[in-house]
C-alpha cells in the first residue's frame, strides 16, 4: 500500500507535478490506499500493526539494555533515535 502510494507520488513529481489531482486521490481511495477524513484531509497507512508491535518490542529491549542513548532533542528526553538501533538505513531512508 504505502510503497505503491509513494511510487505514484514520485511519478507525479517526476512529471513536473506538485500535487495529486482530485481524480487521482479519489482513485487511490477506491483502491484502499487513502482515506479522506474531511475535505482536503487524507490519511494513509504506513506501518502495519504487527510491525509496530515488533518495533515497540525492539525499543523496549533497547531501553532495558542500559546502552547509552541520545535524546532526539532537548524537549524529548524519553525518545530514541532510530539510527542508534541501526534502523535508519534499512527502515527510515527508503520511506523518505
mmCIF file of N, CA and C in Angstrom:
data_model
loop_
_atom_site.group_PDB
_atom_site.id
_atom_site.type_symbol
_atom_site.label_atom_id
_atom_site.label_comp_id
_atom_site.label_asym_id
_atom_site.label_seq_id
_atom_site.Cartn_x
_atom_site.Cartn_y
_atom_site.Cartn_z
ATOM 1 N N UNK A 1 0.789 -1.182 0.000
ATOM 2 C CA UNK A 1 0.000 0.000 0.000
ATOM 3 C C UNK A 1 0.850 1.273 0.000
ATOM 4 N N UNK A 2 1.665 1.445 1.058
ATOM 5 C CA UNK A 2 2.443 2.675 1.189
ATOM 6 C C UNK A 2 3.450 2.810 0.062
ATOM 7 N N UNK A 3 4.133 1.716 -0.289
ATOM 8 C CA UNK A 3 5.131 1.791 -1.364
ATOM 9 C C UNK A 3 4.474 2.135 -2.695
ATOM 10 N N UNK A 4 3.298 1.596 -2.924
ATOM 11 C CA UNK A 4 2.568 1.908 -4.152
ATOM 12 C C UNK A 4 2.188 3.395 -4.178
ATOM 13 N N UNK A 5 1.733 3.906 -3.052
ATOM 14 C CA UNK A 5 1.386 5.323 -2.950
ATOM 15 C C UNK A 5 2.624 6.199 -3.157
ATOM 16 N N UNK A 6 3.743 5.823 -2.554
ATOM 17 C CA UNK A 6 4.984 6.585 -2.713
ATOM 18 C C UNK A 6 5.447 6.571 -4.163
ATOM 19 N N UNK A 7 5.312 5.443 -4.828
ATOM 20 C CA UNK A 7 5.703 5.344 -6.238
ATOM 21 C C UNK A 7 4.863 6.274 -7.104
ATOM 22 N N UNK A 8 3.567 6.304 -6.848
ATOM 23 C CA UNK A 8 2.677 7.194 -7.601
ATOM 24 C C UNK A 8 3.066 8.651 -7.368
ATOM 25 N N UNK A 9 3.344 9.009 -6.135
ATOM 26 C CA UNK A 9 3.748 10.390 -5.819
ATOM 27 C C UNK A 9 5.057 10.759 -6.514
ATOM 28 N N UNK A 10 6.008 9.833 -6.531
ATOM 29 C CA UNK A 10 7.281 10.094 -7.218
ATOM 30 C C UNK A 10 7.063 10.285 -8.716
ATOM 31 N N UNK A 11 6.132 9.524 -9.287
ATOM 32 C CA UNK A 11 5.839 9.667 -10.711
ATOM 33 C C UNK A 11 5.241 11.045 -11.008
ATOM 34 N N UNK A 12 4.379 11.513 -10.120
ATOM 35 C CA UNK A 12 3.769 12.836 -10.298
ATOM 36 C C UNK A 12 4.854 13.914 -10.256
ATOM 37 N N UNK A 13 5.758 13.801 -9.293
ATOM 38 C CA UNK A 13 6.845 14.785 -9.170
ATOM 39 C C UNK A 13 7.762 14.722 -10.392
ATOM 40 N N UNK A 14 8.089 13.513 -10.836
ATOM 41 C CA UNK A 14 8.971 13.355 -11.998
ATOM 42 C C UNK A 14 8.356 13.967 -13.255
ATOM 43 N N UNK A 15 7.026 13.974 -13.307
ATOM 44 C CA UNK A 15 6.330 14.555 -14.462
ATOM 45 C C UNK A 15 6.128 16.060 -14.303
ATOM 46 N N UNK A 16 6.693 16.624 -13.230
ATOM 47 C CA UNK A 16 6.596 18.067 -13.027
ATOM 48 C C UNK A 16 5.419 18.502 -12.179
ATOM 49 N N UNK A 17 4.667 17.555 -11.661
ATOM 50 C CA UNK A 17 3.520 17.896 -10.821
ATOM 51 C C UNK A 17 3.932 18.267 -9.412
ATOM 52 N N UNK A 18 3.069 19.013 -8.750
ATOM 53 C CA UNK A 18 3.344 19.425 -7.369
ATOM 54 C C UNK A 18 2.373 18.801 -6.387
ATOM 55 N N UNK A 19 1.276 18.245 -6.894
ATOM 56 C CA UNK A 19 0.301 17.601 -6.011
ATOM 57 C C UNK A 19 -0.517 16.601 -6.820
ATOM 58 N N UNK A 20 -1.214 15.742 -6.113
ATOM 59 C CA UNK A 20 -2.070 14.760 -6.769
ATOM 60 C C UNK A 20 -3.395 15.417 -7.118
ATOM 61 N N UNK A 21 -3.926 15.074 -8.268
ATOM 62 C CA UNK A 21 -5.218 15.622 -8.676
ATOM 63 C C UNK A 21 -6.324 14.993 -7.833
ATOM 64 N N UNK A 22 -7.467 15.652 -7.795
ATOM 65 C CA UNK A 22 -8.622 15.108 -7.077
ATOM 66 C C UNK A 22 -8.997 13.753 -7.651
ATOM 67 N N UNK A 23 -8.947 13.611 -8.964
ATOM 68 C CA UNK A 23 -9.277 12.329 -9.596
ATOM 69 C C UNK A 23 -8.329 11.229 -9.119
ATOM 70 N N UNK A 24 -7.037 11.551 -9.044
ATOM 71 C CA UNK A 24 -6.048 10.568 -8.574
ATOM 72 C C UNK A 24 -6.299 10.218 -7.112
ATOM 73 N N UNK A 25 -6.580 11.223 -6.291
ATOM 74 C CA UNK A 25 -6.862 10.974 -4.880
ATOM 75 C C UNK A 25 -8.077 10.062 -4.722
ATOM 76 N N UNK A 26 -9.123 10.338 -5.474
ATOM 77 C CA UNK A 26 -10.335 9.509 -5.396
ATOM 78 C C UNK A 26 -10.077 8.095 -5.890
ATOM 79 N N UNK A 27 -9.251 7.958 -6.918
ATOM 80 C CA UNK A 27 -8.893 6.627 -7.417
ATOM 81 C C UNK A 27 -8.098 5.851 -6.369
ATOM 82 N N UNK A 28 -7.169 6.533 -5.710
ATOM 83 C CA UNK A 28 -6.391 5.889 -4.643
ATOM 84 C C UNK A 28 -7.292 5.487 -3.486
ATOM 85 N N UNK A 29 -8.305 6.306 -3.213
ATOM 86 C CA UNK A 29 -9.262 5.963 -2.157
ATOM 87 C C UNK A 29 -10.064 4.718 -2.543
ATOM 88 N N UNK A 30 -10.468 4.627 -3.799
ATOM 89 C CA UNK A 30 -11.215 3.458 -4.283
ATOM 90 C C UNK A 30 -10.393 2.179 -4.146
ATOM 91 N N UNK A 31 -9.062 2.297 -4.282
ATOM 92 C CA UNK A 31 -8.176 1.135 -4.168
ATOM 93 C C UNK A 31 -7.742 0.880 -2.726
ATOM 94 N N UNK A 32 -8.260 1.659 -1.791
ATOM 95 C CA UNK A 32 -7.949 1.443 -0.373
ATOM 96 C C UNK A 32 -6.601 1.985 0.069
ATOM 97 N N UNK A 33 -5.979 2.836 -0.751
ATOM 98 C CA UNK A 33 -4.671 3.372 -0.387
ATOM 99 C C UNK A 33 -4.767 4.668 0.408
ATOM 100 N N UNK A 34 -5.895 5.360 0.294
ATOM 101 C CA UNK A 34 -6.117 6.611 1.016
ATOM 102 C C UNK A 34 -7.508 6.581 1.629
ATOM 103 N N UNK A 35 -7.671 7.352 2.701
ATOM 104 C CA UNK A 35 -8.987 7.565 3.302
ATOM 105 C C UNK A 35 -9.153 9.062 3.497
ATOM 106 N N UNK A 36 -10.251 9.610 3.002
ATOM 107 C CA UNK A 36 -10.495 11.041 3.182
ATOM 108 C C UNK A 36 -11.219 11.240 4.515
ATOM 109 N N UNK A 37 -10.592 12.000 5.403
ATOM 110 C CA UNK A 37 -11.186 12.273 6.704
ATOM 111 C C UNK A 37 -12.219 13.382 6.606
ATOM 112 N N UNK A 38 -11.901 14.410 5.838
ATOM 113 C CA UNK A 38 -12.800 15.521 5.524
ATOM 114 C C UNK A 38 -12.191 16.248 4.330
ATOM 115 N N UNK A 39 -12.870 17.210 3.793
ATOM 116 C CA UNK A 39 -12.407 17.901 2.599
ATOM 117 C C UNK A 39 -10.947 18.324 2.664
ATOM 118 N N UNK A 40 -10.126 17.765 1.789
ATOM 119 C CA UNK A 40 -8.715 18.134 1.714
ATOM 120 C C UNK A 40 -7.807 17.460 2.721
ATOM 121 N N UNK A 41 -8.351 16.595 3.579
ATOM 122 C CA UNK A 41 -7.533 15.909 4.590
ATOM 123 C C UNK A 41 -7.613 14.408 4.328
ATOM 124 N N UNK A 42 -6.445 13.825 4.012
ATOM 125 C CA UNK A 42 -6.365 12.408 3.657
ATOM 126 C C UNK A 42 -5.424 11.703 4.626
ATOM 127 N N UNK A 43 -5.680 10.440 4.859
ATOM 128 C CA UNK A 43 -4.794 9.630 5.692
ATOM 129 C C UNK A 43 -4.466 8.343 4.932
ATOM 130 N N UNK A 44 -3.327 7.752 5.298
ATOM 131 C CA UNK A 44 -2.925 6.512 4.653
ATOM 132 C C UNK A 44 -2.062 5.713 5.634
ATOM 133 N N UNK A 45 -2.136 4.382 5.551
ATOM 134 C CA UNK A 45 -1.320 3.543 6.437
ATOM 135 C C UNK A 45 0.125 3.512 5.973
ATOM 136 N N UNK A 46 1.039 3.582 6.920
ATOM 137 C CA UNK A 46 2.452 3.491 6.600
ATOM 138 C C UNK A 46 3.024 2.203 7.173
ATOM 139 N N UNK A 47 2.782 1.956 8.434
ATOM 140 C CA UNK A 47 3.315 0.776 9.107
ATOM 141 C C UNK A 47 2.166 -0.106 9.578
ATOM 142 N N UNK A 48 2.312 -1.412 9.421
ATOM 143 C CA UNK A 48 1.270 -2.345 9.855
ATOM 144 C C UNK A 48 1.274 -2.457 11.378
ATOM 145 N N UNK A 49 0.162 -2.916 11.919
ATOM 146 C CA UNK A 49 0.067 -3.120 13.367
ATOM 147 C C UNK A 49 1.121 -4.112 13.853
ATOM 148 N N UNK A 50 1.340 -5.183 13.089
ATOM 149 C CA UNK A 50 2.331 -6.188 13.519
ATOM 150 C C UNK A 50 3.742 -5.600 13.513
ATOM 151 N N UNK A 51 4.047 -4.752 12.516
ATOM 152 C CA UNK A 51 5.356 -4.118 12.505
ATOM 153 C C UNK A 51 5.513 -3.193 13.706
ATOM 154 N N UNK A 52 4.482 -2.416 14.008
ATOM 155 C CA UNK A 52 4.539 -1.506 15.162
ATOM 156 C C UNK A 52 4.773 -2.280 16.452
ATOM 157 N N UNK A 53 4.125 -3.444 16.582
ATOM 158 C CA UNK A 53 4.347 -4.283 17.765
ATOM 159 C C UNK A 53 5.798 -4.741 17.848
ATOM 160 N N UNK A 54 6.359 -5.163 16.710
ATOM 161 C CA UNK A 54 7.761 -5.598 16.683
ATOM 162 C C UNK A 54 8.708 -4.450 17.015
ATOM 163 N N UNK A 55 8.447 -3.281 16.453
ATOM 164 C CA UNK A 55 9.287 -2.115 16.710
ATOM 165 C C UNK A 55 9.211 -1.705 18.175
ATOM 166 N N UNK A 56 8.011 -1.713 18.734
ATOM 167 C CA UNK A 56 7.866 -1.370 20.148
ATOM 168 C C UNK A 56 8.618 -2.360 21.031
ATOM 169 N N UNK A 57 8.564 -3.642 20.694
ATOM 170 C CA UNK A 57 9.313 -4.647 21.442
ATOM 171 C C UNK A 57 10.814 -4.403 21.364
ATOM 172 N N UNK A 58 11.292 -4.073 20.172
ATOM 173 C CA UNK A 58 12.720 -3.791 19.993
ATOM 174 C C UNK A 58 13.135 -2.564 20.799
ATOM 175 N N UNK A 59 12.294 -1.540 20.803
ATOM 176 C CA UNK A 59 12.587 -0.343 21.595
ATOM 177 C C UNK A 59 12.642 -0.660 23.085
ATOM 178 N N UNK A 60 11.727 -1.490 23.557
ATOM 179 C CA UNK A 60 11.729 -1.871 24.968
ATOM 180 C C UNK A 60 12.996 -2.644 25.330
ATOM 181 N N UNK A 61 13.426 -3.536 24.439
ATOM 182 C CA UNK A 61 14.673 -4.274 24.683
ATOM 183 C C UNK A 61 15.862 -3.316 24.734
ATOM 184 N N UNK A 62 15.901 -2.367 23.819
ATOM 185 C CA UNK A 62 16.997 -1.404 23.783
ATOM 186 C C UNK A 62 17.002 -0.561 25.058
ATOM 187 N N UNK A 63 15.837 -0.049 25.446
ATOM 188 C CA UNK A 63 15.766 0.782 26.644
ATOM 189 C C UNK A 63 16.143 -0.009 27.900
ATOM 190 N N UNK A 64 15.804 -1.283 27.929
ATOM 191 C CA UNK A 64 16.132 -2.134 29.071
ATOM 192 C C UNK A 64 17.565 -2.620 29.085
ATOM 193 N N UNK A 65 18.291 -2.420 27.997
ATOM 194 C CA UNK A 65 19.660 -2.926 27.893
ATOM 195 C C UNK A 65 20.664 -2.102 28.694
ATOM 196 N N UNK A 66 20.319 -0.865 28.973
ATOM 197 C CA UNK A 66 21.264 0.002 29.663
ATOM 198 C C UNK A 66 22.284 0.644 28.739
ATOM 199 N N UNK A 67 22.196 0.373 27.439
ATOM 200 C CA UNK A 67 23.109 1.005 26.485
ATOM 201 C C UNK A 67 22.839 2.506 26.448
ATOM 202 N N UNK A 68 23.865 3.292 26.209
ATOM 203 C CA UNK A 68 23.644 4.746 26.158
ATOM 204 C C UNK A 68 22.780 5.120 24.958
ATOM 205 N N UNK A 69 22.017 6.169 25.133
ATOM 206 C CA UNK A 69 21.182 6.659 24.026
ATOM 207 C C UNK A 69 21.177 8.177 24.042
ATOM 208 N N UNK A 70 20.952 8.745 22.878
ATOM 209 C CA UNK A 70 20.909 10.187 22.723
ATOM 210 C C UNK A 70 19.463 10.628 22.653
ATOM 211 N N UNK A 71 19.102 11.652 23.410
ATOM 212 C CA UNK A 71 17.746 12.198 23.320
ATOM 213 C C UNK A 71 17.578 12.862 21.948
ATOM 214 N N UNK A 72 16.431 12.666 21.288
ATOM 215 C CA UNK A 72 16.224 13.254 19.967
ATOM 216 C C UNK A 72 16.328 14.777 19.959
ATOM 217 N N UNK A 73 15.911 15.414 21.037
ATOM 218 C CA UNK A 73 16.015 16.868 21.152
ATOM 219 C C UNK A 73 15.865 17.242 22.627
ATOM 220 N N UNK A 74 16.054 18.481 22.932
ATOM 221 C CA UNK A 74 16.010 18.902 24.332
ATOM 222 C C UNK A 74 14.608 18.868 24.913
ATOM 223 N N UNK A 75 13.598 18.812 24.077
ATOM 224 C CA UNK A 75 12.215 18.770 24.558
ATOM 225 C C UNK A 75 11.715 17.336 24.735
ATOM 226 N N UNK A 76 12.490 16.354 24.329
ATOM 227 C CA UNK A 76 12.043 14.967 24.344
ATOM 228 C C UNK A 76 13.135 14.098 24.961
ATOM 229 N N UNK A 77 13.140 13.985 26.270
ATOM 230 C CA UNK A 77 14.175 13.189 26.946
ATOM 231 C C UNK A 77 13.904 11.698 26.861
ATOM 232 N N UNK A 78 12.697 11.303 26.472
ATOM 233 C CA UNK A 78 12.336 9.892 26.522
ATOM 234 C C UNK A 78 12.306 9.219 25.154
ATOM 235 N N UNK A 79 12.558 9.965 24.093
ATOM 236 C CA UNK A 79 12.560 9.394 22.754
ATOM 237 C C UNK A 79 13.838 8.632 22.461
ATOM 238 N N UNK A 80 13.849 7.976 21.322
ATOM 239 C CA UNK A 80 15.010 7.208 20.877
ATOM 240 C C UNK A 80 15.277 7.570 19.417
ATOM 241 N N UNK A 81 16.523 7.757 19.090
ATOM 242 C CA UNK A 81 16.906 7.989 17.692
ATOM 243 C C UNK A 81 17.049 6.622 17.035
ATOM 244 N N UNK A 82 16.200 6.358 16.057
ATOM 245 C CA UNK A 82 16.173 5.021 15.448
ATOM 246 C C UNK A 82 17.495 4.647 14.798
ATOM 247 N N UNK A 83 18.285 5.635 14.395
ATOM 248 C CA UNK A 83 19.600 5.348 13.834
ATOM 249 C C UNK A 83 20.520 4.665 14.831
ATOM 250 N N UNK A 84 20.326 4.937 16.121
ATOM 251 C CA UNK A 84 21.148 4.274 17.142
ATOM 252 C C UNK A 84 20.824 2.788 17.256
ATOM 253 N N UNK A 85 19.666 2.402 16.734
ATOM 254 C CA UNK A 85 19.283 0.990 16.705
ATOM 255 C C UNK A 85 19.648 0.345 15.373
ATOM 256 N N UNK A 86 20.221 1.137 14.460
ATOM 257 C CA UNK A 86 20.575 0.620 13.148
ATOM 258 C C UNK A 86 19.395 0.578 12.192
ATOM 259 N N UNK A 87 18.324 1.297 12.497
ATOM 260 C CA UNK A 87 17.128 1.239 11.678
ATOM 261 C C UNK A 87 17.022 2.355 10.654
ATOM 262 N N UNK A 88 17.979 3.259 10.610
ATOM 263 C CA UNK A 88 17.863 4.379 9.684
ATOM 264 C C UNK A 88 18.042 3.963 8.232
ATOM 265 N N UNK A 89 19.049 3.177 7.925
ATOM 266 C CA UNK A 89 19.336 2.823 6.539
ATOM 267 C C UNK A 89 18.290 1.891 5.947
ATOM 268 N N UNK A 90 17.944 0.843 6.648
ATOM 269 C CA UNK A 90 17.007 -0.145 6.094
ATOM 270 C C UNK A 90 15.551 0.184 6.305
ATOM 271 N N UNK A 91 15.230 1.057 7.262
ATOM 272 C CA UNK A 91 13.839 1.325 7.562
ATOM 273 C C UNK A 91 13.422 2.746 7.198
ATOM 274 N N UNK A 92 14.122 3.710 7.719
ATOM 275 C CA UNK A 92 13.713 5.098 7.544
ATOM 276 C C UNK A 92 14.077 5.639 6.166
ATOM 277 N N UNK A 93 15.313 5.429 5.722
ATOM 278 C CA UNK A 93 15.785 6.010 4.462
ATOM 279 C C UNK A 93 14.886 5.651 3.262
ATOM 280 N N UNK A 94 14.422 4.413 3.127
ATOM 281 C CA UNK A 94 13.575 4.113 1.964
ATOM 282 C C UNK A 94 12.231 4.847 1.975
ATOM 283 N N UNK A 95 11.791 5.309 3.138
ATOM 284 C CA UNK A 95 10.483 5.969 3.223
ATOM 285 C C UNK A 95 10.555 7.464 2.952
ATOM 286 N N UNK A 96 11.764 8.026 2.952
ATOM 287 C CA UNK A 96 11.861 9.473 2.743
ATOM 288 C C UNK A 96 12.449 9.819 1.396
#
